Coordinates of C-alpha atoms in Angstrom, one line a residue:
A82 CA -132.5 89.4 -115.6
L83 CA -129.9 90.9 -113.3
P84 CA -129.8 89.5 -109.7
A85 CA -131.3 91.5 -106.9
P86 CA -128.7 93.6 -105.0
V87 CA -129.3 91.7 -101.8
D88 CA -128.3 88.3 -103.3
T89 CA -125.4 86.6 -101.7
Y90 CA -123.0 84.5 -103.7
A91 CA -121.0 81.5 -102.5
V92 CA -117.5 81.0 -103.9
F93 CA -116.6 77.3 -103.8
G94 CA -113.1 76.1 -103.9
Y95 CA -111.8 72.5 -103.8
S96 CA -108.1 71.6 -103.5
Q97 CA -106.2 74.0 -105.9
S98 CA -109.2 76.1 -106.5
A99 CA -109.5 76.5 -102.7
R100 CA -106.1 78.1 -102.9
I101 CA -107.2 80.4 -105.7
A102 CA -110.3 81.3 -103.7
S103 CA -108.1 82.0 -100.7
I104 CA -105.9 84.4 -102.7
E105 CA -108.9 86.2 -104.2
K106 CA -110.5 86.5 -100.8
G107 CA -107.4 88.2 -99.5
N108 CA -107.3 90.5 -102.6
L109 CA -110.9 91.5 -102.2
A110 CA -110.5 92.3 -98.5
A111 CA -107.4 94.3 -99.2
A112 CA -109.3 96.3 -101.8
G113 CA -112.1 97.0 -99.4
S114 CA -114.7 95.1 -101.4
T115 CA -118.2 95.0 -100.0
M116 CA -119.4 92.3 -102.4
P117 CA -122.0 90.0 -100.8
L118 CA -119.7 86.9 -100.9
S119 CA -119.2 83.9 -98.8
F120 CA -116.6 81.2 -99.3
V121 CA -116.7 77.4 -99.0
L122 CA -113.3 75.7 -99.1
I123 CA -112.7 71.9 -99.2
G124 CA -109.4 70.2 -99.0
N125 CA -107.8 73.6 -98.7
P126 CA -103.9 73.5 -98.8
N127 CA -103.9 76.9 -97.2
R128 CA -106.0 75.8 -94.2
P129 CA -104.6 77.7 -91.2
N130 CA -104.1 74.7 -89.0
G131 CA -103.2 71.7 -91.2
G132 CA -102.8 73.1 -94.8
I133 CA -99.5 72.0 -96.2
L134 CA -98.9 75.4 -97.7
Q135 CA -99.2 76.8 -94.2
R136 CA -97.2 74.1 -92.4
F137 CA -94.1 75.0 -94.5
E138 CA -94.7 78.7 -95.0
G139 CA -91.9 80.5 -96.8
V140 CA -90.5 77.4 -98.5
E141 CA -90.1 77.6 -102.3
I142 CA -89.6 74.8 -104.9
P143 CA -88.6 76.8 -108.0
I144 CA -88.3 73.7 -110.3
L145 CA -92.0 73.0 -109.6
G146 CA -93.1 76.6 -109.4
V147 CA -94.5 76.0 -105.9
T148 CA -94.5 78.6 -103.1
F149 CA -95.7 77.7 -99.7
D150 CA -97.5 81.0 -99.1
G151 CA -99.1 80.5 -95.7
A152 CA -102.7 80.4 -94.4
S153 CA -105.9 81.6 -95.9
P154 CA -106.9 85.0 -94.5
T155 CA -109.4 84.9 -91.6
D156 CA -109.6 88.7 -90.9
T157 CA -112.1 89.7 -93.6
D158 CA -115.9 90.4 -93.7
F159 CA -116.5 87.3 -95.8
D160 CA -118.1 84.4 -94.0
T161 CA -116.1 81.2 -94.7
V162 CA -116.5 77.5 -94.2
D163 CA -113.4 75.3 -94.4
I164 CA -113.8 71.5 -94.5
T165 CA -111.1 68.8 -94.5
R166 CA -111.1 65.1 -94.3
Q167 CA -109.1 63.7 -91.4
Y168 CA -105.6 62.7 -92.6
D169 CA -105.9 64.5 -96.0
G170 CA -102.3 65.4 -96.4
W171 CA -103.0 68.6 -98.4
S172 CA -105.3 70.1 -95.8
D173 CA -104.6 68.1 -92.6
F174 CA -100.9 67.7 -92.6
P175 CA -99.4 66.7 -89.2
N176 CA -98.3 69.5 -86.9
N177 CA -94.9 67.7 -86.5
P178 CA -93.5 66.6 -89.8
L179 CA -90.6 65.0 -88.0
N180 CA -92.9 62.2 -87.0
P181 CA -92.3 59.8 -89.9
F182 CA -95.4 57.7 -89.3
A183 CA -97.7 60.7 -89.3
T184 CA -96.0 62.2 -92.4
A185 CA -96.3 58.9 -94.3
N186 CA -99.9 58.6 -93.2
A187 CA -100.6 62.1 -94.6
V188 CA -98.9 61.3 -97.9
A189 CA -101.1 58.2 -98.1
G190 CA -104.0 60.4 -97.3
I191 CA -103.2 62.6 -100.3
H192 CA -103.5 59.5 -102.5
Y193 CA -106.5 57.9 -100.9
L194 CA -108.6 60.7 -99.4
H195 CA -108.0 64.1 -101.1
G196 CA -109.7 63.3 -104.3
D197 CA -112.6 61.4 -102.8
Y198 CA -114.7 63.9 -100.7
Q199 CA -117.8 63.0 -102.7
S200 CA -118.0 59.5 -101.3
V201 CA -118.3 60.6 -97.7
G202 CA -120.4 63.7 -98.0
L203 CA -120.6 66.4 -95.2
G204 CA -123.2 64.8 -93.0
N205 CA -120.5 63.4 -90.6
A206 CA -118.4 66.5 -90.5
L207 CA -117.4 67.6 -87.0
Y208 CA -117.4 71.3 -86.0
Q209 CA -113.9 72.2 -84.8
G210 CA -114.6 75.8 -83.9
S211 CA -114.2 79.2 -85.5
Y212 CA -111.4 81.7 -85.9
G213 CA -112.0 85.1 -87.4
D214 CA -114.4 84.9 -90.3
T215 CA -114.0 81.1 -90.7
D216 CA -115.9 78.1 -89.3
Y217 CA -113.8 74.8 -89.4
Y218 CA -115.1 71.3 -89.9
M219 CA -113.4 67.9 -90.2
I220 CA -114.8 64.7 -91.7
P221 CA -113.5 61.8 -89.6
S222 CA -111.7 59.0 -91.4
Q223 CA -112.8 55.5 -90.5
R224 CA -109.4 54.0 -91.4
L225 CA -105.8 55.2 -91.4
P226 CA -104.7 55.8 -95.0
L227 CA -101.5 53.9 -94.2
L228 CA -103.6 50.8 -93.8
M229 CA -105.7 51.2 -96.9
P230 CA -103.1 49.3 -99.1
L231 CA -103.7 46.3 -97.0
A232 CA -107.4 46.3 -97.9
E233 CA -106.5 46.7 -101.6
A234 CA -104.1 43.7 -101.2
G235 CA -107.1 41.6 -100.0
V236 CA -106.5 41.6 -96.3
P237 CA -110.0 41.0 -94.8
S238 CA -111.7 44.2 -93.5
P239 CA -112.1 42.9 -89.9
V240 CA -108.3 42.4 -89.7
V241 CA -107.6 45.8 -91.0
T242 CA -110.1 47.3 -88.5
I243 CA -108.4 45.5 -85.6
L244 CA -105.0 47.0 -86.7
D245 CA -106.5 50.5 -87.0
A246 CA -107.0 51.4 -83.4
P247 CA -103.5 50.5 -82.1
A248 CA -102.0 52.2 -85.1
R249 CA -103.7 55.4 -84.2
V250 CA -102.3 55.1 -80.7
D251 CA -98.8 54.6 -82.1
L252 CA -99.3 57.6 -84.3
A253 CA -100.0 59.7 -81.3
R254 CA -97.2 58.2 -79.3
L255 CA -94.7 58.9 -82.0
A256 CA -95.9 62.5 -82.3
I257 CA -95.3 62.9 -78.5
A258 CA -91.9 61.3 -78.7
A259 CA -90.8 63.4 -81.6
C260 CA -91.9 66.6 -79.8
R261 CA -90.0 65.6 -76.7
G262 CA -87.0 64.9 -78.9
I263 CA -87.1 68.3 -80.4
E264 CA -87.5 69.9 -77.0
R265 CA -84.3 68.1 -75.8
I266 CA -82.4 69.2 -78.9
V267 CA -83.5 72.9 -78.4
R268 CA -82.6 72.7 -74.7
D269 CA -79.2 71.2 -75.4
V270 CA -78.4 73.8 -78.0
A271 CA -79.5 76.6 -75.6
V272 CA -77.3 75.2 -72.8
A273 CA -74.3 74.9 -75.2
S274 CA -74.8 78.5 -76.4
I275 CA -74.8 79.8 -72.8
R276 CA -71.6 77.9 -72.1
L277 CA -69.9 79.3 -75.2
E278 CA -71.0 82.8 -74.2
R279 CA -69.5 82.3 -70.8
V280 CA -66.2 81.0 -72.3
D281 CA -66.0 84.0 -74.6
A282 CA -66.8 86.4 -71.8
G283 CA -64.0 84.8 -69.7
A284 CA -61.5 85.1 -72.5
L285 CA -62.3 88.8 -72.9
V286 CA -61.8 89.4 -69.2
H287 CA -58.3 87.7 -69.3
E288 CA -57.3 89.7 -72.3

């Protein structure tokens, strides 16, 4: 039997299929579709704040056929839920990729976390807020992915747990230091540009 007209359908996307769902969501919105759809995206590489395809928007890798095409649309009439695991490098990539520790942790998260949402479930997901048509959730990670190889190597779990807390603090400190370093570089470049402009202007006056 045909479904009743009032039925609502949920489009589920996980990882690459979340990207496909994001593209189709945008296409449907652009076409003015009024289909009764909602979207559930997990490990979404187009997640607006954290998706790796959003972090490096505009970059292309032709040899791999990869285009970093930006964020999933959030200005549609389709209710959407977007869920990531903390430190999943595909959907929770660090805001500052110049922090080597954070980037290495995200790469480790791709290996250890991205393919394993089923083991943690959604019961511990934290609501991060909403933007446009989308509600965002994050599942906290009990251990930094960078430390997971230690557990695999046989280091006792209590030892790894002791290392985890200070490692997270160092992760944050490195992020702050990298941001300050970038600010100094931008400031120095701006000052140098102003000086060059003054020199050029002075040369024009003398000529």
